mmCIF file of C-alpha atoms in Angstrom:
data_model
loop_
_atom_site.group_PDB
_atom_site.id
_atom_site.type_symbol
_atom_site.label_atom_id
_atom_site.label_comp_id
_atom_site.label_asym_id
_atom_site.label_seq_id
_atom_site.Cartn_x
_atom_site.Cartn_y
_atom_site.Cartn_z
ATOM 1 C CA MET V 1 -10.904 -21.183 -120.114
ATOM 2 C CA GLN V 2 -9.250 -23.402 -117.555
ATOM 3 C CA ASN V 3 -6.158 -23.657 -119.772
ATOM 4 C CA ALA V 4 -5.914 -19.869 -119.947
ATOM 5 C CA GLU V 5 -6.256 -19.517 -116.170
ATOM 6 C CA THR V 6 -3.687 -22.213 -115.649
ATOM 7 C CA ALA V 7 -1.261 -20.676 -118.132
ATOM 8 C CA GLY V 8 -1.411 -17.217 -116.532
ATOM 9 C CA PRO V 9 0.251 -17.980 -113.187
ATOM 10 C CA SER V 10 2.755 -20.342 -114.794
ATOM 11 C CA THR V 11 3.857 -17.734 -117.314
ATOM 12 C CA SER V 12 4.127 -15.135 -114.586
ATOM 13 C CA GLY V 13 6.136 -17.513 -112.392
ATOM 14 C CA ASP V 14 8.489 -18.353 -115.246
ATOM 15 C CA GLY V 15 9.132 -14.681 -115.895
ATOM 16 C CA HIS V 16 9.769 -14.070 -112.215
ATOM 17 C CA LEU V 17 12.251 -16.925 -112.026
ATOM 18 C CA MET V 18 14.014 -15.763 -115.185
ATOM 19 C CA ARG V 19 14.409 -12.248 -113.789
ATOM 20 C CA ASP V 20 15.729 -13.678 -110.528
ATOM 21 C CA ALA V 21 18.119 -15.915 -112.457
ATOM 22 C CA LYS V 22 19.553 -12.845 -114.199
ATOM 23 C CA LEU V 23 19.819 -11.013 -110.873
ATOM 24 C CA LEU V 24 21.569 -14.002 -109.311
ATOM 25 C CA ALA V 25 23.974 -14.201 -112.247
ATOM 26 C CA ALA V 26 24.681 -10.480 -111.994
ATOM 27 C CA ASN V 27 25.216 -10.727 -108.244
ATOM 28 C CA TYR V 28 27.515 -13.688 -108.746
ATOM 29 C CA GLU V 29 29.590 -11.711 -111.251
ATOM 30 C CA LYS V 30 29.736 -8.827 -108.765
ATOM 31 C CA CYS V 31 30.855 -11.249 -106.065
ATOM 32 C CA ILE V 32 33.622 -12.548 -108.320
ATOM 33 C CA ALA V 33 34.780 -9.019 -109.133
ATOM 34 C CA LEU V 34 34.673 -7.936 -105.480
ATOM 35 C CA ARG V 35 36.398 -11.125 -104.364
ATOM 36 C CA ILE V 36 39.218 -10.530 -106.853
ATOM 37 C CA LEU V 37 39.584 -6.914 -105.728
ATOM 38 C CA LEU V 38 39.516 -7.868 -102.053
ATOM 39 C CA GLN V 39 41.976 -10.711 -102.487
ATOM 40 C CA ASP V 40 44.314 -8.404 -104.410
ATOM 41 C CA ILE V 41 44.102 -5.881 -101.579
ATOM 42 C CA SER V 42 44.522 -8.677 -99.034
ATOM 43 C CA ALA V 43 47.601 -10.065 -100.806
ATOM 44 C CA THR V 44 49.146 -6.605 -101.126
ATOM 45 C CA MET V 45 48.442 -5.733 -97.502
ATOM 46 C CA SER V 46 49.787 -9.083 -96.289
ATOM 47 C CA MET V 47 52.945 -8.592 -98.331
ATOM 48 C CA ARG V 48 53.452 -5.081 -96.981
ATOM 49 C CA ILE V 49 52.843 -6.120 -93.392
ATOM 50 C CA GLN V 50 55.176 -9.113 -93.764
ATOM 51 C CA ALA V 51 57.851 -6.807 -95.190
ATOM 52 C CA ILE V 52 57.462 -4.477 -92.208
ATOM 53 C CA GLU V 53 57.486 -7.447 -89.809
ATOM 54 C CA SER V 54 60.659 -8.799 -91.404
ATOM 55 C CA SER V 55 62.435 -5.441 -91.242
ATOM 56 C CA LEU V 56 61.091 -4.926 -87.739
ATOM 57 C CA GLY V 57 62.562 -8.263 -86.679
ATOM 58 C CA VAL V 58 65.984 -7.226 -87.978
ATOM 59 C CA SER V 59 65.637 -3.848 -86.249
ATOM 60 C CA GLU V 60 64.664 -5.500 -82.961
ATOM 61 C CA VAL V 61 67.757 -7.716 -83.084
ATOM 62 C CA ALA V 62 69.919 -4.662 -83.850
ATOM 63 C CA LEU V 63 68.262 -2.751 -80.999
ATOM 64 C CA GLU V 64 68.977 -5.603 -78.582
ATOM 65 C CA ALA V 65 72.633 -5.483 -79.636
ATOM 66 C CA GLN V 66 72.641 -1.711 -79.126
ATOM 67 C CA ASP V 67 71.059 -2.150 -75.695
ATOM 68 C CA ALA V 68 73.793 -4.575 -74.660
ATOM 69 C CA ALA V 69 76.556 -2.362 -76.086
ATOM 70 C CA VAL V 70 75.189 0.772 -74.393
ATOM 71 C CA LEU V 71 74.843 -1.034 -71.059
ATOM 72 C CA ASN V 72 78.393 -2.408 -71.273
ATOM 73 C CA MET V 73 79.782 0.979 -72.283
ATOM 74 C CA VAL V 74 77.983 2.860 -69.497
ATOM 75 C CA GLN V 75 79.089 0.317 -66.888
ATOM 76 C CA ALA V 76 82.683 0.285 -68.155
ATOM 77 C CA HIS V 77 82.858 4.093 -68.198
ATOM 78 C CA GLU V 78 81.353 4.373 -64.716
ATOM 79 C CA GLN V 79 83.879 1.861 -63.397
ATOM 80 C CA VAL V 80 86.845 3.652 -64.990
ATOM 81 C CA GLU V 81 85.585 7.024 -63.774
ATOM 82 C CA GLU V 82 85.115 5.667 -60.250
ATOM 83 C CA GLU V 83 88.622 4.206 -60.237
ATOM 84 C CA LEU V 84 90.102 7.428 -61.662
ATOM 85 C CA ASN V 85 88.407 9.487 -58.944
ATOM 86 C CA ALA V 86 89.751 7.053 -56.352
ATOM 87 C CA ILE V 87 93.314 7.257 -57.694
ATOM 88 C CA PHE V 88 93.042 11.066 -57.856
ATOM 89 C CA ALA V 89 92.069 11.084 -54.174
ATOM 90 C CA VAL V 90 95.130 8.969 -53.400
ATOM 91 C CA LEU V 91 97.378 11.307 -55.413
ATOM 92 C CA GLN V 92 95.938 14.403 -53.706
ATOM 93 C CA HIS V 93 96.586 12.988 -50.218
ATOM 94 C CA HIS V 94 100.055 11.628 -50.982
ATOM 95 C CA ARG V 95 102.574 14.323 -49.974
ATOM 96 C CA VAL V 96 105.917 14.332 -51.754
ATOM 97 C CA ASP V 97 109.148 14.269 -49.723
ATOM 98 C CA PRO V 98 110.672 17.777 -50.123
ATOM 99 C CA ALA V 99 114.108 16.145 -50.368
ATOM 100 C CA LEU V 100 113.057 14.743 -53.724
ATOM 101 C CA ILE V 101 112.040 18.113 -55.207
ATOM 102 C CA SER V 102 114.729 20.596 -54.122
ATOM 103 C CA GLY V 103 113.124 21.248 -50.765
ATOM 104 C CA GLU V 104 109.687 22.326 -52.065
ATOM 105 C CA ALA V 105 107.020 21.760 -49.424
ATOM 106 C CA LYS V 106 103.285 20.977 -49.569
ATOM 107 C CA LYS V 107 103.536 19.252 -52.918
ATOM 108 C CA THR V 108 101.387 16.168 -53.598
ATOM 109 C CA LEU V 109 101.593 13.552 -56.312
ATOM 110 C CA PHE V 110 98.497 15.168 -57.871
ATOM 111 C CA ASP V 111 100.683 18.188 -58.765
ATOM 112 C CA PHE V 112 102.755 15.969 -61.056
ATOM 113 C CA ILE V 113 99.933 14.742 -63.336
ATOM 114 C CA ASP V 114 97.991 16.390 -66.171
ATOM 115 C CA ALA V 115 94.605 16.325 -64.440
ATOM 116 C CA ASP V 116 93.088 18.863 -66.861
ATOM 117 C CA THR V 117 93.618 16.509 -69.788
ATOM 118 C CA VAL V 118 92.050 13.633 -67.886
ATOM 119 C CA MET V 119 88.998 15.689 -66.910
ATOM 120 C CA ASP V 120 88.636 16.895 -70.502
ATOM 121 C CA LEU V 121 88.681 13.280 -71.698
ATOM 122 C CA GLN V 122 86.061 12.418 -69.081
ATOM 123 C CA ARG V 123 83.833 15.245 -70.308
ATOM 124 C CA GLN V 124 84.231 14.068 -73.906
ATOM 125 C CA ALA V 125 83.386 10.508 -72.873
ATOM 126 C CA LYS V 126 80.231 11.655 -71.063
ATOM 127 C CA THR V 127 79.170 13.660 -74.122
ATOM 128 C CA HIS V 128 79.603 10.693 -76.471
ATOM 129 C CA ILE V 129 77.886 8.322 -74.040
ATOM 130 C CA HIS V 130 74.959 10.753 -73.865
ATOM 131 C CA ARG V 131 74.798 10.680 -77.683
ATOM 132 C CA LEU V 132 75.021 6.902 -77.583
ATOM 133 C CA VAL V 133 72.149 6.605 -75.102
ATOM 134 C CA ASP V 134 70.087 9.179 -77.006
ATOM 135 C CA SER V 135 70.620 7.331 -80.308
ATOM 136 C CA ARG V 136 69.550 4.085 -78.697
ATOM 137 C CA ARG V 137 66.456 5.800 -77.250
ATOM 138 C CA ARG V 138 65.500 7.257 -80.627
ATOM 139 C CA ASN V 139 65.865 3.858 -82.286
ATOM 140 C CA ALA V 140 63.772 2.292 -79.517
ATOM 141 C CA ASP V 141 61.048 4.883 -80.162
ATOM 142 C CA SER V 142 61.168 4.054 -83.876
ATOM 143 C CA VAL V 143 60.937 0.318 -83.195
ATOM 144 C CA ASN V 144 57.973 0.888 -80.870
ATOM 145 C CA ALA V 145 56.269 2.967 -83.566
ATOM 146 C CA LEU V 146 56.784 0.156 -86.084
ATOM 147 C CA ARG V 147 55.456 -2.390 -83.595
ATOM 148 C CA SER V 148 52.354 -0.262 -83.090
ATOM 149 C CA THR V 149 51.862 -0.065 -86.857
ATOM 150 C CA VAL V 150 52.152 -3.832 -87.273
ATOM 151 C CA LEU V 151 49.869 -4.508 -84.307
ATOM 152 C CA PHE V 152 47.300 -2.066 -85.690
ATOM 153 C CA TYR V 153 47.107 -3.742 -89.087
ATOM 154 C CA GLN V 154 47.226 -7.196 -87.516
ATOM 155 C CA GLY V 155 44.393 -6.302 -85.150
ATOM 156 C CA LEU V 156 41.907 -5.052 -87.742
ATOM 157 C CA ASP V 157 38.596 -6.907 -87.590
ATOM 158 C CA PHE V 158 36.653 -5.148 -90.379
ATOM 159 C CA ASN V 159 33.905 -4.126 -87.957
ATOM 160 C CA LYS V 160 33.601 -7.724 -86.685
ATOM 161 C CA MET V 161 32.827 -8.922 -90.232
ATOM 162 C CA VAL V 162 35.962 -11.072 -90.580
ATOM 163 C CA PRO V 163 36.255 -13.842 -87.981
ATOM 164 C CA ARG V 164 39.620 -15.588 -87.676
ATOM 165 C CA SER V 165 39.689 -19.345 -87.967
ATOM 166 C CA ALA V 166 42.899 -19.571 -85.912
ATOM 167 C CA PRO V 167 44.898 -17.106 -83.784
ATOM 168 C CA GLU V 168 47.979 -17.508 -85.964
ATOM 169 C CA HIS V 169 46.066 -16.469 -89.105
ATOM 170 C CA SER V 170 46.196 -12.805 -89.993
ATOM 171 C CA VAL V 171 43.017 -10.829 -90.588
ATOM 172 C CA TRP V 172 44.060 -10.450 -94.224
ATOM 173 C CA GLU V 173 44.299 -14.212 -94.673
ATOM 174 C CA ALA V 174 40.891 -14.510 -93.003
ATOM 175 C CA LEU V 175 39.523 -11.822 -95.348
ATOM 176 C CA GLY V 176 40.513 -13.879 -98.368
ATOM 177 C CA ASP V 177 38.813 -16.914 -96.846
ATOM 178 C CA VAL V 178 35.626 -14.922 -96.178
ATOM 179 C CA CYS V 179 35.530 -13.601 -99.756
ATOM 180 C CA GLN V 180 35.986 -17.075 -101.187
ATOM 181 C CA SER V 181 33.298 -18.452 -98.872
ATOM 182 C CA VAL V 182 30.785 -15.722 -99.806
ATOM 183 C CA GLN V 183 31.401 -16.273 -103.511
ATOM 184 C CA GLU V 184 30.881 -20.015 -103.081
ATOM 185 C CA GLU V 185 27.630 -19.366 -101.197
ATOM 186 C CA VAL V 186 26.320 -17.242 -104.074
ATOM 187 C CA TYR V 187 27.434 -19.905 -106.529
ATOM 188 C CA GLU V 188 25.447 -22.461 -104.516
ATOM 189 C CA LEU V 189 22.440 -20.123 -104.714
ATOM 190 C CA LYS V 190 22.842 -20.058 -108.500
ATOM 191 C CA LEU V 191 22.906 -23.837 -108.665
ATOM 192 C CA ARG V 192 19.894 -24.112 -106.384
ATOM 193 C CA HIS V 193 18.028 -21.548 -108.475
ATOM 194 C CA THR V 194 18.786 -23.484 -111.656
ATOM 195 C CA SER V 195 17.423 -26.610 -110.005
ATOM 196 C CA LEU V 196 14.375 -24.637 -108.896
ATOM 197 C CA GLN V 197 13.708 -23.487 -112.474
ATOM 198 C CA GLU V 198 13.941 -27.037 -113.780
ATOM 199 C CA MET V 199 11.628 -28.260 -111.055
ATOM 200 C CA CYS V 200 9.083 -25.513 -111.826
ATOM 201 C CA ARG V 201 8.881 -26.567 -115.451
ATOM 202 C CA SER V 202 7.730 -30.015 -114.406
ATOM 203 C CA ASN V 203 5.597 -28.947 -111.439
ATOM 204 C CA ILE V 204 3.613 -25.702 -111.549
ATOM 205 C CA SER V 205 1.377 -26.404 -108.603
ATOM 206 C CA ASP V 206 3.549 -24.441 -106.103
ATOM 207 C CA ALA V 207 4.304 -21.385 -108.249
ATOM 208 C CA GLN V 208 3.997 -18.848 -105.422
ATOM 209 C CA ARG V 209 6.211 -20.841 -103.094
ATOM 210 C CA ASN V 210 8.772 -21.206 -105.854
ATOM 211 C CA MET V 211 8.711 -17.469 -106.529
ATOM 212 C CA ASP V 212 9.130 -16.756 -102.817
ATOM 213 C CA GLU V 213 12.059 -19.138 -102.628
ATOM 214 C CA SER V 214 13.575 -17.543 -105.731
ATOM 215 C CA SER V 215 13.184 -14.067 -104.248
ATOM 216 C CA ALA V 216 14.828 -15.262 -101.033
ATOM 217 C CA MET V 217 17.798 -16.523 -103.043
ATOM 218 C CA VAL V 218 18.108 -13.153 -104.783
ATOM 219 C CA GLN V 219 17.922 -11.372 -101.446
ATOM 220 C CA SER V 220 20.644 -13.649 -100.039
ATOM 221 C CA SER V 221 22.873 -13.003 -103.054
ATOM 222 C CA THR V 222 22.214 -9.270 -102.806
ATOM 223 C CA ALA V 223 23.114 -9.408 -99.108
ATOM 224 C CA ALA V 224 26.322 -11.230 -100.067
ATOM 225 C CA VAL V 225 27.152 -8.514 -102.594
ATOM 226 C CA HIS V 226 26.405 -5.904 -99.936
ATOM 227 C CA GLN V 227 28.670 -7.759 -97.484
ATOM 228 C CA LEU V 228 31.545 -7.882 -99.968
ATOM 229 C CA THR V 229 30.939 -4.252 -100.940
ATOM 230 C CA GLU V 230 31.114 -3.208 -97.307
ATOM 231 C CA LEU V 231 34.255 -5.279 -96.828
ATOM 232 C CA TYR V 232 35.739 -3.699 -99.942
ATOM 233 C CA ASP V 233 34.971 -0.178 -98.703
ATOM 234 C CA VAL V 234 36.663 -0.910 -95.371
ATOM 235 C CA ALA V 235 39.591 -2.717 -97.024
ATOM 236 C CA LEU V 236 40.053 0.125 -99.497
ATOM 237 C CA MET V 237 40.086 2.619 -96.640
ATOM 238 C CA TYR V 238 42.775 0.557 -94.896
ATOM 239 C CA PHE V 239 44.645 0.191 -98.180
ATOM 240 C CA VAL V 240 44.700 3.961 -98.748
ATOM 241 C CA ASP V 241 45.748 4.465 -95.144
ATOM 242 C CA MET V 242 48.505 1.898 -95.662
ATOM 243 C CA GLU V 243 49.742 3.886 -98.668
ATOM 244 C CA GLN V 244 50.285 6.842 -96.342
ATOM 245 C CA CYS V 245 51.601 4.535 -93.639
ATOM 246 C CA ASP V 246 54.194 3.152 -96.065
ATOM 247 C CA ARG V 247 55.675 6.620 -96.382
ATOM 248 C CA ARG V 248 55.797 6.956 -92.606
ATOM 249 C CA VAL V 249 57.354 3.504 -92.289
ATOM 250 C CA LEU V 250 59.994 4.295 -94.918
ATOM 251 C CA HIS V 251 60.727 7.575 -93.151
ATOM 252 C CA THR V 252 61.018 5.691 -89.849
ATOM 253 C CA PHE V 253 63.465 3.157 -91.291
ATOM 254 C CA SER V 254 65.434 5.971 -92.942
ATOM 255 C CA THR V 255 65.596 7.795 -89.626
ATOM 256 C CA MET V 256 66.735 4.616 -87.873
ATOM 257 C CA HIS V 257 69.477 4.175 -90.470
ATOM 258 C CA ASP V 258 70.733 7.734 -89.929
ATOM 259 C CA VAL V 259 70.498 7.426 -86.145
ATOM 260 C CA SER V 260 72.304 4.068 -86.232
ATOM 261 C CA GLN V 261 75.157 5.663 -88.170
ATOM 262 C CA MET V 262 75.411 8.360 -85.483
ATOM 263 C CA TYR V 263 75.245 5.596 -82.882
ATOM 264 C CA ASP V 264 78.133 3.730 -84.552
ATOM 265 C CA VAL V 265 80.277 6.885 -84.644
ATOM 266 C CA ALA V 266 79.527 7.632 -80.984
ATOM 267 C CA LEU V 267 80.296 4.025 -80.016
ATOM 268 C CA VAL V 268 83.685 4.133 -81.758
ATOM 269 C CA GLU V 269 84.496 7.436 -80.020
ATOM 270 C CA CYS V 270 83.387 5.986 -76.675
ATOM 271 C CA HIS V 271 85.640 2.949 -77.112
ATOM 272 C CA ALA V 272 88.601 5.159 -78.054
ATOM 273 C CA LEU V 273 88.077 7.465 -75.063
ATOM 274 C CA LEU V 274 87.505 4.537 -72.723
ATOM 275 C CA ASP V 275 90.764 2.942 -73.891
ATOM 276 C CA GLU V 276 92.615 6.215 -73.348
ATOM 277 C CA LEU V 277 91.124 6.720 -69.886
ATOM 278 C CA SER V 278 91.869 3.093 -68.992
ATOM 279 C CA ASN V 279 95.501 3.555 -70.077
ATOM 280 C CA LEU V 280 95.763 6.717 -67.966
ATOM 281 C CA LEU V 281 94.227 4.897 -65.008
ATOM 282 C CA ARG V 282 96.791 2.103 -65.285
ATOM 283 C CA PHE V 283 99.575 4.688 -65.656
ATOM 284 C CA TYR V 284 98.531 6.589 -62.510
ATOM 285 C CA GLN V 285 98.187 3.342 -60.584
ATOM 286 C CA ARG V 286 101.748 2.470 -61.619
ATOM 287 C CA PHE V 287 102.786 6.036 -60.786
ATOM 288 C CA VAL V 288 101.646 5.595 -57.180
ATOM 289 C CA GLY V 289 103.409 2.251 -57.000
ATOM 290 C CA ALA V 290 106.566 3.762 -58.470
ATOM 291 C CA TYR V 291 106.546 6.580 -55.900
ATOM 292 C CA VAL V 292 106.066 4.088 -53.061
ATOM 293 C CA ALA V 293 109.086 2.164 -54.365
ATOM 294 C CA LEU V 294 111.155 5.356 -54.848
ATOM 295 C CA PRO V 295 112.420 5.779 -51.218
ATOM 296 C CA LEU V 296 113.594 2.171 -51.112
ATOM 297 C CA GLU V 297 115.370 2.644 -54.434
ATOM 298 C CA MET V 298 117.025 5.862 -53.238
ATOM 299 C CA GLN V 299 118.127 4.155 -50.002
ATOM 300 C CA ARG V 300 119.595 1.301 -52.007
ATOM 301 C CA ARG V 301 121.463 3.772 -54.196
ATOM 302 C CA ARG V 302 122.807 5.674 -51.185
ATOM 303 C CA GLU V 303 124.075 2.418 -49.746
ATOM 304 C CA TYR V 304 125.661 1.615 -53.077
ATOM 305 C CA ASP V 305 127.340 5.043 -53.240
ATOM 306 C CA ALA V 306 128.625 4.712 -49.669
ATOM 307 C CA THR V 307 129.984 1.254 -50.338
ATOM 308 C CA THR V 308 131.617 2.421 -53.556
ATOM 309 C CA ARG V 309 133.220 5.457 -51.875
ATOM 310 C CA ARG V 310 134.532 3.284 -49.093
ATOM 311 C CA MET V 311 135.969 0.799 -51.549
ATOM 312 C CA VAL V 312 137.547 3.617 -53.568
ATOM 313 C CA ALA V 313 139.060 5.164 -50.426
ATOM 314 C CA GLU V 314 140.472 1.807 -49.351
ATOM 315 C CA LEU V 315 141.833 1.180 -52.825
ATOM 316 C CA GLN V 316 143.356 4.674 -52.907
ATOM 317 C CA GLU V 317 145.133 3.970 -49.599
ATOM 318 C CA ARG V 318 146.488 0.704 -50.968
ATOM 319 C CA LEU V 319 147.650 2.372 -54.175
ATOM 320 C CA THR V 320 149.335 5.154 -52.207
ATOM 321 C CA ALA V 321 151.096 2.604 -50.020
ATOM 322 C CA LEU V 322 152.180 0.612 -53.069
ATOM 323 C CA GLU V 323 153.521 3.798 -54.681
ATOM 324 C CA ALA V 324 155.505 4.703 -51.555
ATOM 325 C CA THR V 325 157.031 1.227 -51.405
ATOM 326 C CA GLU V 326 157.868 1.404 -55.112
ATOM 327 C CA ARG V 327 159.616 4.765 -54.631
ATOM 328 C CA GLN V 328 161.703 3.305 -51.835
ATOM 329 C CA HIS V 329 162.754 0.399 -54.053
ATOM 330 C CA ARG V 330 163.676 2.712 -56.931
ATOM 331 C CA SER V 331 165.561 5.069 -54.643
ATOM 332 C CA ALA V 332 167.560 2.180 -53.180
ATOM 333 C CA PHE V 333 168.414 0.945 -56.682
ATOM 334 C CA ALA V 334 169.534 4.414 -57.721
ATOM 335 C CA ASP V 335 171.711 4.874 -54.629
ATOM 336 C CA GLU V 336 173.493 1.624 -55.303
ATOM 337 C CA HIS V 337 173.708 1.447 -59.115
ATOM 338 C CA ALA V 338 172.714 4.658 -60.900
ATOM 339 C CA GLN V 339 176.174 6.284 -60.781
ATOM 340 C CA PHE V 340 177.669 3.388 -62.624
ATOM 341 C CA LEU V 341 175.176 3.349 -65.511
ATOM 342 C CA PRO V 342 175.666 5.550 -68.610
ATOM 343 C CA ALA V 343 172.804 8.045 -69.155
ATOM 344 C CA SER V 344 172.122 6.680 -72.595
ATOM 345 C CA LEU V 345 171.698 3.182 -71.280
ATOM 346 C CA CYS V 346 167.966 2.583 -70.390
ATOM 347 C CA PRO V 347 166.942 6.204 -69.778
ATOM 348 C CA SER V 348 163.546 5.013 -68.428
ATOM 349 C CA ILE V 349 165.275 3.685 -65.339
ATOM 350 C CA LYS V 350 164.965 7.211 -63.995
ATOM 351 C CA ASP V 351 161.112 7.367 -64.462
ATOM 352 C CA ALA V 352 158.882 7.909 -61.422
ATOM 353 C CA PRO V 353 156.391 5.170 -60.442
ATOM 354 C CA TYR V 354 152.928 5.146 -62.144
ATOM 355 C CA ARG V 355 150.431 7.038 -60.013
ATOM 356 C CA PRO V 356 146.750 6.018 -60.718
ATOM 357 C CA THR V 357 144.006 8.526 -59.869
ATOM 358 C CA LEU V 358 140.457 7.433 -58.857
ATOM 359 C CA VAL V 359 137.668 9.955 -59.606
ATOM 360 C CA MET V 360 134.153 9.954 -58.034
ATOM 361 C CA ASP V 361 131.870 12.171 -60.145
ATOM 362 C CA PRO V 362 128.097 11.507 -59.521
ATOM 363 C CA PRO V 363 125.716 12.384 -62.367
ATOM 364 C CA PRO V 364 124.250 15.887 -61.912
ATOM 365 C CA SER V 365 120.684 14.564 -62.533
ATOM 366 C CA SER V 366 120.807 12.431 -59.403
ATOM 367 C CA HIS V 367 122.396 15.072 -57.176
ATOM 368 C CA GLU V 368 119.165 16.426 -55.689
ATOM 369 C CA CYS V 369 117.639 13.030 -54.866
ATOM 370 C CA ASN V 370 120.917 11.848 -53.357
ATOM 371 C CA GLN V 371 120.979 14.678 -50.849
ATOM 372 C CA GLY V 372 118.811 12.618 -48.490
#
C-alpha cells in the first residue's frame, strides 16, 4: 500500500515534467523562429536605413554646394546690379556738349546706350535667380524630409522593449541583440529543466516543489515567446510602413534629381547673364571714361590742325617765293640767250617752273566735332 501511495505522486510529477519539457521545447522552437524573423526584419531595415543615410549624406553635401553657389550668385548679381544702377545714374546726369552732336541740347550720355536691353537682361537674371533659389529651397525641403524619415526609424524604441547598449548602436542592432538574448534565456530554461528532470528521477521527495519550478520555467518561456511575438508584431508594422516609406523616399530622391537638373540649368543661365551684365558694366564704365577723355582729345586734335595749317601756309609762302625767284632766273636766261638758240635744241628750256599745290581737306566724319 505504501508503494502504491508513493508511486502515485511520483508518476504524476513525472508526467507534469514531461508535459512542461514539451512546452519548453515548443516555446524554444517558437523563439528560434521568431528570432530568425525578427533578425531578418532587423537586417533588412538596417540595410534600408543605411542606404537612405548614405544617399542623404550625398544629398546634404550637394545641398551645401548649392547653398554656396546660390549665395555667391545672389551676392554677385546684387553687386553688378548696384554698380549698373550707379553707372546709369552717372550717365543720366552727364550732359553732352551740344558741339559734339550737331548742336542738340539737353542730351545726356544715357541717351547713347541701349538701356532697354540692359533692363531686360536684369529681369531675366532675376527670374533665373528666383528659379535657382526656389530649386535650392525645394531640395532643402526634400533633404529635411529624408532627415525626418531617418530620425524616425532611428528613434524607434519598440514601446520601450528594446534598450540600447550604446548610443551609437541603432535600435535595429539592439533588436537583434534582444532576440538573441531572449532565445538564449529560453535555451537556459531548457537546460535547467532537463537537469530538473534528472534530479527528480533520483529524488522524489520534493515533487510539488519540482513541479512548481517546472511550471515557472514554462511560464518564463511563454513570457519570452510573448515578448518576441509582441516585438515581431511591432517590427512587422514598422516593416510594412517602411515598404510604403521606401516609395516616398524613392519619389523624394527622384524629385530632387529633377529639381537639381532645373537648378543646374538655372545656374548656367545665371552665370551667362551675369557675365553679359558684367561686360556691359565694364563697357559703360569705359564709356564714361572715354567721354571724359574726349574733350582733351578734341583739343589736342584742334591744336594739331592749327599747327598743320600754319605749317602748310608757311610752306606755301616759301614755295611761292621760290617759284617767283625761279621765274626771274628763267626770264633773265631767256632775255640773254633764248634768241640765239634754235627752237629744236632743248625745247624744254621754255617750260614754266614746277608749281606744287598743297591741299587741306579734313575728313567729313570729324567736321562736326572740330567745329568747337
